[in-house]
C-alpha positions as protocol buffer text, in pm:
chain_id: "A"
residue {
  index: 1
  type: MET
  ca { x: -4296 y: -3164 z: 1809 }
}
residue {
  index: 2
  type: LYS
  ca { x: -4301 y: -2791 z: 1530 }
}
residue {
  index: 3
  type: ASN
  ca { x: -3964 y: -2833 z: 1435 }
}
residue {
  index: 4
  type: ARG
  ca { x: -4031 y: -3259 z: 1373 }
}
residue {
  index: 5
  type: LYS
  ca { x: -4301 y: -3112 z: 1158 }
}
residue {
  index: 6
  type: LEU
  ca { x: -4126 y: -2877 z: 955 }
}
residue {
  index: 7
  type: SER
  ca { x: -3848 y: -3097 z: 895 }
}
residue {
  index: 8
  type: ASN
  ca { x: -4133 y: -3421 z: 785 }
}
residue {
  index: 9
  type: HIS
  ca { x: -4254 y: -3146 z: 514 }
}
residue {
  index: 10
  type: PHE
  ca { x: -3848 y: -3068 z: 472 }
}
residue {
  index: 11
  type: LYS
  ca { x: -3822 y: -3440 z: 356 }
}
residue {
  index: 12
  type: ILE
  ca { x: -4120 y: -3400 z: 183 }
}
residue {
  index: 13
  type: LEU
  ca { x: -4073 y: -3137 z: -19 }
}
residue {
  index: 14
  type: ILE
  ca { x: -3697 y: -3270 z: -132 }
}
residue {
  index: 15
  type: ILE
  ca { x: -3929 y: -3677 z: -209 }
}
residue {
  index: 16
  type: GLY
  ca { x: -4159 y: -3415 z: -454 }
}
residue {
  index: 17
  type: ILE
  ca { x: -3813 y: -3252 z: -624 }
}
residue {
  index: 18
  type: VAL
  ca { x: -3592 y: -3566 z: -683 }
}
residue {
  index: 19
  type: THR
  ca { x: -3901 y: -3736 z: -792 }
}
residue {
  index: 20
  type: THR
  ca { x: -3959 y: -3472 z: -1058 }
}
residue {
  index: 21
  type: ILE
  ca { x: -3599 y: -3482 z: -1168 }
}
residue {
  index: 22
  type: PHE
  ca { x: -3628 y: -3841 z: -1270 }
}
residue {
  index: 23
  type: ARG
  ca { x: -3964 y: -3795 z: -1440 }
}
residue {
  index: 24
  type: ILE
  ca { x: -3778 y: -3533 z: -1661 }
}
residue {
  index: 25
  type: GLY
  ca { x: -3486 y: -3761 z: -1672 }
}
residue {
  index: 26
  type: CYS
  ca { x: -3702 y: -3990 z: -1832 }
}
residue {
  index: 27
  type: GLN
  ca { x: -3978 y: -3800 z: -2067 }
}
residue {
  index: 28
  type: LEU
  ca { x: -3645 y: -3640 z: -2221 }
}
residue {
  index: 29
  type: LEU
  ca { x: -3594 y: -3967 z: -2316 }
}
residue {
  index: 30
  type: LEU
  ca { x: -3934 y: -4077 z: -2472 }
}
residue {
  index: 31
  type: PRO
  ca { x: -4015 y: -3969 z: -2888 }
}
residue {
  index: 32
  type: ALA
  ca { x: -4254 y: -3689 z: -2901 }
}
residue {
  index: 33
  type: SER
  ca { x: -4587 y: -3702 z: -3078 }
}
residue {
  index: 34
  type: ASP
  ca { x: -4644 y: -3702 z: -3360 }
}
residue {
  index: 35
  type: GLN
  ca { x: -5055 y: -3673 z: -3300 }
}
residue {
  index: 36
  type: THR
  ca { x: -5299 y: -3449 z: -3524 }
}
residue {
  index: 37
  type: ILE
  ca { x: -5566 y: -3450 z: -3384 }
}
residue {
  index: 38
  type: LEU
  ca { x: -5593 y: -3220 z: -3029 }
}
residue {
  index: 39
  type: LYS
  ca { x: -5393 y: -2922 z: -3041 }
}
residue {
  index: 40
  type: PRO
  ca { x: -5135 y: -2832 z: -2827 }
}
residue {
  index: 41
  type: SER
  ca { x: -5181 y: -2628 z: -2525 }
}
residue {
  index: 42
  type: ILE
  ca { x: -5071 y: -2199 z: -2477 }
}
residue {
  index: 43
  type: PHE
  ca { x: -4752 y: -2422 z: -2287 }
}
residue {
  index: 44
  type: VAL
  ca { x: -4652 y: -2583 z: -2624 }
}
residue {
  index: 45
  type: THR
  ca { x: -4659 y: -2303 z: -2774 }
}
residue {
  index: 46
  type: SER
  ca { x: -4556 y: -2050 z: -2556 }
}
residue {
  index: 47
  type: GLN
  ca { x: -4279 y: -2264 z: -2404 }
}
residue {
  index: 48
  type: THR
  ca { x: -4325 y: -2248 z: -2075 }
}
residue {
  index: 49
  type: LEU
  ca { x: -4374 y: -2632 z: -2003 }
}
residue {
  index: 50
  type: PRO
  ca { x: -4085 y: -2726 z: -1892 }
}
residue {
  index: 51
  type: ILE
  ca { x: -4143 y: -2508 z: -1591 }
}
residue {
  index: 52
  type: ALA
  ca { x: -4470 y: -2549 z: -1549 }
}
residue {
  index: 53
  type: PHE
  ca { x: -4452 y: -2922 z: -1555 }
}
residue {
  index: 54
  type: SER
  ca { x: -4190 y: -2914 z: -1313 }
}
residue {
  index: 55
  type: ILE
  ca { x: -4419 y: -2661 z: -1090 }
}
residue {
  index: 56
  type: LEU
  ca { x: -4717 y: -2930 z: -1128 }
}
residue {
  index: 57
  type: ALA
  ca { x: -4491 y: -3225 z: -1072 }
}
residue {
  index: 58
  type: VAL
  ca { x: -4335 y: -3109 z: -775 }
}
residue {
  index: 59
  type: ILE
  ca { x: -4700 y: -3034 z: -615 }
}
residue {
  index: 60
  type: SER
  ca { x: -4822 y: -3326 z: -727 }
}
residue {
  index: 61
  type: TYR
  ca { x: -4556 y: -3604 z: -579 }
}
residue {
  index: 62
  type: SER
  ca { x: -4530 y: -3393 z: -254 }
}
residue {
  index: 63
  type: ILE
  ca { x: -4915 y: -3454 z: -199 }
}
residue {
  index: 64
  type: PHE
  ca { x: -4877 y: -3817 z: -236 }
}
residue {
  index: 65
  type: ALA
  ca { x: -4639 y: -3832 z: -51 }
}
residue {
  index: 66
  type: TYR
  ca { x: -4785 y: -3670 z: 207 }
}
residue {
  index: 67
  type: LEU
  ca { x: -5049 y: -3821 z: 216 }
}
residue {
  index: 68
  type: PHE
  ca { x: -4876 y: -4167 z: 234 }
}
residue {
  index: 69
  type: VAL
  ca { x: -4720 y: -3981 z: 616 }
}
residue {
  index: 70
  type: LEU
  ca { x: -5075 y: -3911 z: 708 }
}
residue {
  index: 71
  type: MET
  ca { x: -5253 y: -4219 z: 619 }
}
residue {
  index: 72
  type: ILE
  ca { x: -4975 y: -4449 z: 855 }
}
residue {
  index: 73
  type: GLY
  ca { x: -4931 y: -4183 z: 1115 }
}
residue {
  index: 74
  type: LYS
  ca { x: -4629 y: -4165 z: 1276 }
}
residue {
  index: 75
  type: LYS
  ca { x: -4501 y: -4375 z: 1549 }
}
residue {
  index: 76
  type: ASP
  ca { x: -4186 y: -4526 z: 1703 }
}
residue {
  index: 77
  type: GLY
  ca { x: -3976 y: -4855 z: 1531 }
}
residue {
  index: 78
  type: VAL
  ca { x: -3843 y: -4980 z: 1241 }
}
residue {
  index: 79
  type: SER
  ca { x: -4101 y: -5106 z: 949 }
}
residue {
  index: 80
  type: LYS
  ca { x: -3933 y: -5359 z: 748 }
}
residue {
  index: 81
  type: ASN
  ca { x: -4229 y: -5403 z: 542 }
}
residue {
  index: 82
  type: ARG
  ca { x: -4169 y: -5106 z: 327 }
}
residue {
  index: 83
  type: PRO
  ca { x: -4475 y: -4979 z: 258 }
}
residue {
  index: 84
  type: GLY
  ca { x: -4385 y: -4630 z: 35 }
}
residue {
  index: 85
  type: LEU
  ca { x: -4287 y: -4939 z: -241 }
}
residue {
  index: 86
  type: LYS
  ca { x: -4582 y: -5081 z: -148 }
}
residue {
  index: 87
  type: TYR
  ca { x: -4783 y: -4745 z: -159 }
}
residue {
  index: 88
  type: SER
  ca { x: -4629 y: -4643 z: -501 }
}
residue {
  index: 89
  type: PHE
  ca { x: -4725 y: -5003 z: -668 }
}
residue {
  index: 90
  type: ALA
  ca { x: -5055 y: -4945 z: -598 }
}
residue {
  index: 91
  type: LEU
  ca { x: -5078 y: -4609 z: -766 }
}
residue {
  index: 92
  type: CYS
  ca { x: -4835 y: -4678 z: -1073 }
}
residue {
  index: 93
  type: PHE
  ca { x: -5136 y: -4939 z: -1169 }
}
residue {
  index: 94
  type: LEU
  ca { x: -5375 y: -4660 z: -1108 }
}
residue {
  index: 95
  type: TRP
  ca { x: -5155 y: -4438 z: -1377 }
}
residue {
  index: 96
  type: SER
  ca { x: -5142 y: -4738 z: -1589 }
}
residue {
  index: 97
  type: THR
  ca { x: -5457 y: -4828 z: -1697 }
}
residue {
  index: 98
  type: TYR
  ca { x: -5550 y: -4487 z: -1743 }
}
residue {
  index: 99
  type: LEU
  ca { x: -5327 y: -4449 z: -1960 }
}
residue {
  index: 100
  type: PHE
  ca { x: -5443 y: -4742 z: -2170 }
}
residue {
  index: 101
  type: GLU
  ca { x: -5762 y: -4589 z: -2218 }
}
residue {
  index: 102
  type: PRO
  ca { x: -5948 y: -4581 z: -2581 }
}
residue {
  index: 103
  type: LEU
  ca { x: -5857 y: -4233 z: -2768 }
}
residue {
  index: 104
  type: PRO
  ca { x: -5820 y: -4084 z: -3143 }
}
residue {
  index: 105
  type: HIS
  ca { x: -5590 y: -3864 z: -3053 }
}
residue {
  index: 106
  type: ALA
  ca { x: -5344 y: -4228 z: -2966 }
}
residue {
  index: 107
  type: THR
  ca { x: -5099 y: -4287 z: -3253 }
}
residue {
  index: 108
  type: SER
  ca { x: -4930 y: -4632 z: -3082 }
}
residue {
  index: 109
  type: ILE
  ca { x: -5034 y: -4808 z: -2824 }
}
residue {
  index: 110
  type: LEU
  ca { x: -4665 y: -4846 z: -2706 }
}
residue {
  index: 111
  type: GLN
  ca { x: -4540 y: -4531 z: -2749 }
}
residue {
  index: 112
  type: ASP
  ca { x: -4839 y: -4334 z: -2599 }
}
residue {
  index: 113
  type: SER
  ca { x: -4898 y: -4611 z: -2342 }
}
residue {
  index: 114
  type: VAL
  ca { x: -4670 y: -4835 z: -2254 }
}
residue {
  index: 115
  type: ALA
  ca { x: -4400 y: -4571 z: -2296 }
}
residue {
  index: 116
  type: TYR
  ca { x: -4564 y: -4322 z: -2048 }
}
residue {
  index: 117
  type: ALA
  ca { x: -4687 y: -4626 z: -1840 }
}
residue {
  index: 118
  type: ALA
  ca { x: -4337 y: -4695 z: -1782 }
}
residue {
  index: 119
  type: VAL
  ca { x: -4205 y: -4402 z: -1743 }
}
residue {
  index: 120
  type: ASP
  ca { x: -4450 y: -4245 z: -1487 }
}
residue {
  index: 121
  type: SER
  ca { x: -4475 y: -4649 z: -1235 }
}
residue {
  index: 122
  type: LEU
  ca { x: -4055 y: -4568 z: -1234 }
}
residue {
  index: 123
  type: ALA
  ca { x: -4072 y: -4199 z: -1137 }
}
residue {
  index: 124
  type: LEU
  ca { x: -4402 y: -4306 z: -903 }
}
residue {
  index: 125
  type: LEU
  ca { x: -4152 y: -4611 z: -703 }
}
residue {
  index: 126
  type: ILE
  ca { x: -3863 y: -4380 z: -669 }
}
residue {
  index: 127
  type: MET
  ca { x: -4073 y: -4156 z: -469 }
}
residue {
  index: 128
  type: GLY
  ca { x: -4211 y: -4509 z: -233 }
}
residue {
  index: 129
  type: LEU
  ca { x: -3819 y: -4537 z: -232 }
}
residue {
  index: 130
  type: GLY
  ca { x: -3811 y: -4175 z: -72 }
}
residue {
  index: 131
  type: LEU
  ca { x: -4040 y: -4215 z: 167 }
}
residue {
  index: 132
  type: ASP
  ca { x: -3942 y: -4587 z: 281 }
}
residue {
  index: 133
  type: PHE
  ca { x: -3597 y: -4354 z: 360 }
}
residue {
  index: 134
  type: PHE
  ca { x: -3673 y: -4068 z: 531 }
}
residue {
  index: 135
  type: PHE
  ca { x: -3969 y: -4192 z: 718 }
}
residue {
  index: 136
  type: LYS
  ca { x: -3896 y: -4563 z: 771 }
}
residue {
  index: 137
  type: LYS
  ca { x: -3769 y: -4451 z: 1212 }
}
residue {
  index: 138
  type: GLU
  ca { x: -4165 y: -4357 z: 1165 }
}
residue {
  index: 139
  type: THR
  ca { x: -4414 y: -4608 z: 1034 }
}
residue {
  index: 140
  type: SER
  ca { x: -4540 y: -4935 z: 1259 }
}
residue {
  index: 141
  type: PRO
  ca { x: -4518 y: -5265 z: 1105 }
}
residue {
  index: 142
  type: LYS
  ca { x: -4716 y: -5338 z: 1319 }
}
residue {
  index: 143
  type: MET
  ca { x: -5022 y: -5081 z: 1138 }
}
residue {
  index: 144
  type: ILE
  ca { x: -4982 y: -5255 z: 854 }
}
residue {
  index: 145
  type: ILE
  ca { x: -5010 y: -5637 z: 958 }
}
residue {
  index: 146
  type: GLU
  ca { x: -5335 y: -5435 z: 1130 }
}
residue {
  index: 147
  type: ARG
  ca { x: -5532 y: -5327 z: 845 }
}
residue {
  index: 148
  type: LYS
  ca { x: -5476 y: -5656 z: 666 }
}
residue {
  index: 149
  type: ALA
  ca { x: -5750 y: -5790 z: 817 }
}
residue {
  index: 150
  type: THR
  ca { x: -5984 y: -5594 z: 639 }
}
residue {
  index: 151
  type: ASN
  ca { x: -6235 y: -5751 z: 391 }
}
residue {
  index: 152
  type: ASN
  ca { x: -6126 y: -5687 z: 50 }
}
residue {
  index: 153
  type: SER
  ca { x: -6488 y: -5935 z: -84 }
}
residue {
  index: 154
  type: LEU
  ca { x: -6539 y: -5980 z: -447 }
}
residue {
  index: 155
  type: THR
  ca { x: -6903 y: -5772 z: -410 }
}
residue {
  index: 156
  type: SER
  ca { x: -6578 y: -5462 z: -309 }
}
residue {
  index: 157
  type: ILE
  ca { x: -6523 y: -5524 z: -631 }
}
residue {
  index: 158
  type: ILE
  ca { x: -6783 y: -5596 z: -840 }
}
residue {
  index: 159
  type: VAL
  ca { x: -7066 y: -5346 z: -775 }
}
residue {
  index: 160
  type: PRO
  ca { x: -6801 y: -4999 z: -812 }
}
residue {
  index: 161
  type: THR
  ca { x: -6689 y: -5144 z: -1176 }
}
residue {
  index: 162
  type: LEU
  ca { x: -7050 y: -5183 z: -1228 }
}
residue {
  index: 163
  type: PHE
  ca { x: -7062 y: -4802 z: -1095 }
}
residue {
  index: 164
  type: PHE
  ca { x: -6787 y: -4716 z: -1291 }
}
residue {
  index: 165
  type: LEU
  ca { x: -6929 y: -4853 z: -1591 }
}
residue {
  index: 166
  type: ILE
  ca { x: -7257 y: -4716 z: -1582 }
}
residue {
  index: 167
  type: GLY
  ca { x: -7181 y: -4369 z: -1525 }
}
residue {
  index: 168
  type: ARG
  ca { x: -6839 y: -4388 z: -1780 }
}
residue {
  index: 169
  type: LEU
  ca { x: -7127 y: -4518 z: -2034 }
}
residue {
  index: 170
  type: CYS
  ca { x: -7352 y: -4204 z: -1938 }
}
residue {
  index: 171
  type: LEU
  ca { x: -7042 y: -3971 z: -1986 }
}
residue {
  index: 172
  type: TYR
  ca { x: -7005 y: -4122 z: -2333 }
}
residue {
  index: 173
  type: THR
  ca { x: -7352 y: -4152 z: -2459 }
}
residue {
  index: 174
  type: ILE
  ca { x: -7512 y: -3855 z: -2259 }
}
residue {
  index: 175
  type: PHE
  ca { x: -7261 y: -3568 z: -2217 }
}
residue {
  index: 176
  type: GLY
  ca { x: -7076 y: -3719 z: -2566 }
}
residue {
  index: 177
  type: VAL
  ca { x: -6696 y: -3634 z: -2372 }
}
residue {
  index: 178
  type: TYR
  ca { x: -6410 y: -3727 z: -2574 }
}
residue {
  index: 179
  type: SER
  ca { x: -6365 y: -4081 z: -2637 }
}
residue {
  index: 180
  type: TYR
  ca { x: -6324 y: -4358 z: -2915 }
}
residue {
  index: 181
  type: PHE
  ca { x: -6700 y: -4518 z: -2773 }
}
residue {
  index: 182
  type: GLU
  ca { x: -6846 y: -4488 z: -3134 }
}
residue {
  index: 183
  type: GLU
  ca { x: -6570 y: -4656 z: -3370 }
}
residue {
  index: 184
  type: ARG
  ca { x: -6413 y: -4854 z: -3085 }
}
residue {
  index: 185
  type: SER
  ca { x: -6683 y: -4987 z: -2863 }
}
residue {
  index: 186
  type: LEU
  ca { x: -6626 y: -5345 z: -2707 }
}
residue {
  index: 187
  type: LEU
  ca { x: -6229 y: -5208 z: -2693 }
}
residue {
  index: 188
  type: THR
  ca { x: -6372 y: -4922 z: -2510 }
}
residue {
  index: 189
  type: ILE
  ca { x: -6588 y: -5101 z: -2246 }
}
residue {
  index: 190
  type: LEU
  ca { x: -6341 y: -5402 z: -2146 }
}
residue {
  index: 191
  type: TRP
  ca { x: -6104 y: -5039 z: -2076 }
}
residue {
  index: 192
  type: CYS
  ca { x: -6400 y: -4962 z: -1818 }
}
residue {
  index: 193
  type: LEU
  ca { x: -6436 y: -5243 z: -1686 }
}
residue {
  index: 194
  type: VAL
  ca { x: -6044 y: -5354 z: -1600 }
}
residue {
  index: 195
  type: THR
  ca { x: -5984 y: -4925 z: -1495 }
}
residue {
  index: 196
  type: GLY
  ca { x: -6347 y: -4946 z: -1245 }
}
residue {
  index: 197
  type: ALA
  ca { x: -6214 y: -5303 z: -1139 }
}
residue {
  index: 198
  type: ILE
  ca { x: -5813 y: -5225 z: -1050 }
}
residue {
  index: 199
  type: SER
  ca { x: -5947 y: -4815 z: -937 }
}
residue {
  index: 200
  type: SER
  ca { x: -6138 y: -5024 z: -655 }
}
residue {
  index: 201
  type: GLY
  ca { x: -5909 y: -5257 z: -632 }
}
residue {
  index: 202
  type: VAL
  ca { x: -5599 y: -4979 z: -567 }
}
residue {
  index: 203
  type: VAL
  ca { x: -5846 y: -4821 z: -301 }
}
residue {
  index: 204
  type: LEU
  ca { x: -5953 y: -5142 z: -77 }
}
residue {
  index: 205
  type: TYR
  ca { x: -5554 y: -5216 z: -81 }
}
residue {
  index: 206
  type: LEU
  ca { x: -5497 y: -4822 z: 29 }
}
residue {
  index: 207
  type: THR
  ca { x: -5780 y: -4920 z: 279 }
}
residue {
  index: 208
  type: LYS
  ca { x: -5471 y: -5128 z: 484 }
}
residue {
  index: 209
  type: PHE
  ca { x: -5221 y: -4798 z: 526 }
}
residue {
  index: 210
  type: ALA
  ca { x: -5462 y: -4593 z: 653 }
}
residue {
  index: 211
  type: HIS
  ca { x: -5364 y: -4581 z: 1081 }
}
residue {
  index: 212
  type: THR
  ca { x: -5694 y: -4593 z: 1267 }
}
residue {
  index: 213
  type: HIS
  ca { x: -5742 y: -4408 z: 1595 }
}
residue {
  index: 214
  type: LYS
  ca { x: -6035 y: -4230 z: 1779 }
}
residue {
  index: 215
  type: THR
  ca { x: -6028 y: -3897 z: 1559 }
}
residue {
  index: 216
  type: SER
  ca { x: -5977 y: -4070 z: 1217 }
}
residue {
  index: 217
  type: ARG
  ca { x: -6159 y: -4079 z: 950 }
}
residue {
  index: 218
  type: SER
  ca { x: -6283 y: -4425 z: 768 }
}
residue {
  index: 219
  type: PRO
  ca { x: -5966 y: -4609 z: 618 }
}
residue {
  index: 220
  type: LEU
  ca { x: -6197 y: -4626 z: 310 }
}
residue {
  index: 221
  type: PHE
  ca { x: -6236 y: -4270 z: 309 }
}
residue {
  index: 222
  type: PHE
  ca { x: -5853 y: -4211 z: 311 }
}
residue {
  index: 223
  type: GLY
  ca { x: -5813 y: -4424 z: 46 }
}
residue {
  index: 224
  type: ILE
  ca { x: -6077 y: -4275 z: -171 }
}
residue {
  index: 225
  type: SER
  ca { x: -5894 y: -3908 z: -126 }
}
residue {
  index: 226
  type: VAL
  ca { x: -5604 y: -4092 z: -240 }
}
residue {
  index: 227
  type: TYR
  ca { x: -5755 y: -4213 z: -539 }
}
residue {
  index: 228
  type: ALA
  ca { x: -5947 y: -3927 z: -629 }
}
residue {
  index: 229
  type: ILE
  ca { x: -5587 y: -3656 z: -577 }
}
residue {
  index: 230
  type: ASN
  ca { x: -5479 y: -3900 z: -766 }
}
residue {
  index: 231
  type: LEU
  ca { x: -5702 y: -3891 z: -1047 }
}
residue {
  index: 232
  type: ILE
  ca { x: -5712 y: -3529 z: -1069 }
}
residue {
  index: 233
  type: PHE
  ca { x: -5346 y: -3452 z: -1079 }
}
residue {
  index: 234
  type: PHE
  ca { x: -5298 y: -3720 z: -1382 }
}
residue {
  index: 235
  type: ASN
  ca { x: -5591 y: -3550 z: -1523 }
}
residue {
  index: 236
  type: SER
  ca { x: -5421 y: -3245 z: -1468 }
}
residue {
  index: 237
  type: PHE
  ca { x: -5098 y: -3338 z: -1730 }
}
residue {
  index: 238
  type: MET
  ca { x: -5349 y: -3322 z: -1980 }
}
residue {
  index: 239
  type: LEU
  ca { x: -5400 y: -2946 z: -1992 }
}
residue {
  index: 240
  type: LEU
  ca { x: -5002 y: -2897 z: -1957 }
}
residue {
  index: 241
  type: VAL
  ca { x: -4982 y: -3060 z: -2321 }
}
residue {
  index: 242
  type: PHE
  ca { x: -5288 y: -3064 z: -2490 }
}
residue {
  index: 243
  type: ASP
  ca { x: -5526 y: -2758 z: -2567 }
}
residue {
  index: 244
  type: PHE
  ca { x: -5839 y: -3014 z: -2452 }
}
residue {
  index: 245
  type: ASN
  ca { x: -6157 y: -2835 z: -2336 }
}
residue {
  index: 246
  type: PRO
  ca { x: -6133 y: -2842 z: -1906 }
}
residue {
  index: 247
  type: ILE
  ca { x: -6515 y: -2890 z: -1838 }
}
residue {
  index: 248
  type: ASP
  ca { x: -6453 y: -3295 z: -2041 }
}
residue {
  index: 249
  type: LEU
  ca { x: -6185 y: -3304 z: -1852 }
}
residue {
  index: 250
  type: SER
  ca { x: -6352 y: -3202 z: -1523 }
}
residue {
  index: 251
  type: LEU
  ca { x: -6708 y: -3364 z: -1578 }
}
residue {
  index: 252
  type: ARG
  ca { x: -6539 y: -3704 z: -1670 }
}
residue {
  index: 253
  type: THR
  ca { x: -6262 y: -3632 z: -1356 }
}
residue {
  index: 254
  type: PHE
  ca { x: -6562 y: -3588 z: -1100 }
}
residue {
  index: 255
  type: VAL
  ca { x: -6781 y: -3867 z: -1256 }
}
residue {
  index: 256
  type: ASP
  ca { x: -6550 y: -4136 z: -1204 }
}
residue {
  index: 257
  type: ILE
  ca { x: -6423 y: -4037 z: -825 }
}
residue {
  index: 258
  type: LEU
  ca { x: -6803 y: -4051 z: -788 }
}
residue {
  index: 259
  type: ALA
  ca { x: -6906 y: -4382 z: -932 }
}
residue {
  index: 260
  type: ILE
  ca { x: -6601 y: -4546 z: -732 }
}
residue {
  index: 261
  type: SER
  ca { x: -6650 y: -4383 z: -394 }
}
residue {
  index: 262
  type: SER
  ca { x: -7035 y: -4467 z: -433 }
}
residue {
  index: 263
  type: GLY
  ca { x: -6982 y: -4773 z: -590 }
}
residue {
  index: 264
  type: LEU
  ca { x: -6733 y: -4861 z: -256 }
}
residue {
  index: 265
  type: LEU
  ca { x: -6961 y: -4740 z: -34 }
}
residue {
  index: 266
  type: VAL
  ca { x: -7254 y: -4907 z: -157 }
}
residue {
  index: 267
  type: SER
  ca { x: -7031 y: -5242 z: -149 }
}
residue {
  index: 268
  type: ASN
  ca { x: -6995 y: -5174 z: 234 }
}
residue {
  index: 269
  type: THR
  ca { x: -7321 y: -5112 z: 332 }
}
residue {
  index: 270
  type: LEU
  ca { x: -7402 y: -5445 z: 150 }
}
residue {
  index: 271
  type: ARG
  ca { x: -7118 y: -5631 z: 339 }
}
residue {
  index: 272
  type: ARG
  ca { x: -7285 y: -5509 z: 641 }
}
residue {
  index: 273
  type: LYS
  ca { x: -7545 y: -5584 z: 629 }
}
residue {
  index: 274
  type: SER
  ca { x: -7497 y: -5932 z: 508 }
}
residue {
  index: 275
  type: LYS
  ca { x: -7295 y: -5987 z: 810 }
}
């Protein structure tokens, strides 16, 4: 059993390294940003960004892969449903949505949003393919089918979306976090609504992968955990490139996680009481 665990950890590390190499290769194809609002980080000025990015990327992708293996559990049998690829698709939606946030330093939606959404998504899909390749004999298709019965009502999307919007409005108006809210209020609110809906939808979708047994926590707990960890790492990459206020970034990360988590828990409680 110990050797098997070590083997699985090694597989996860391989996935993290291969995905990182692919992501760096895609990064080299992207044009350099010409924004002048945010100052470059200490990693950029000291020319250590490639090393720092590589380390953070390997850690990030390895943890994402580990979360998938942790959620699905381990059973004998070959899965033909490609759960790894479906898992990575869900993360693609989450990362892409956040890349479209209206921010003052963005100079081109094609360069700052579309291009990065494309390369980040491709890297995540490589990770998903790796998961299906290495763990295809340890995932049970029955496990995935059982979770399809999860009730994802409209309330489960609307409530956390409203919580997300309220949280963001507090960040913009009370805490004054870095944003384009004053100049482009309607666009920012629209982004909040879309991001809240997609984030809650991704969490609910991820609950379908959660392996349930007597000692496990609820599938919703796993979905929220994956969302929170992804958001933390997503925002961490910004600190590698820009001299961004860490308090500002930490505050928006915490509020987003709190908003989606609280909204989903409230909607789940309302759904249970209505039965």
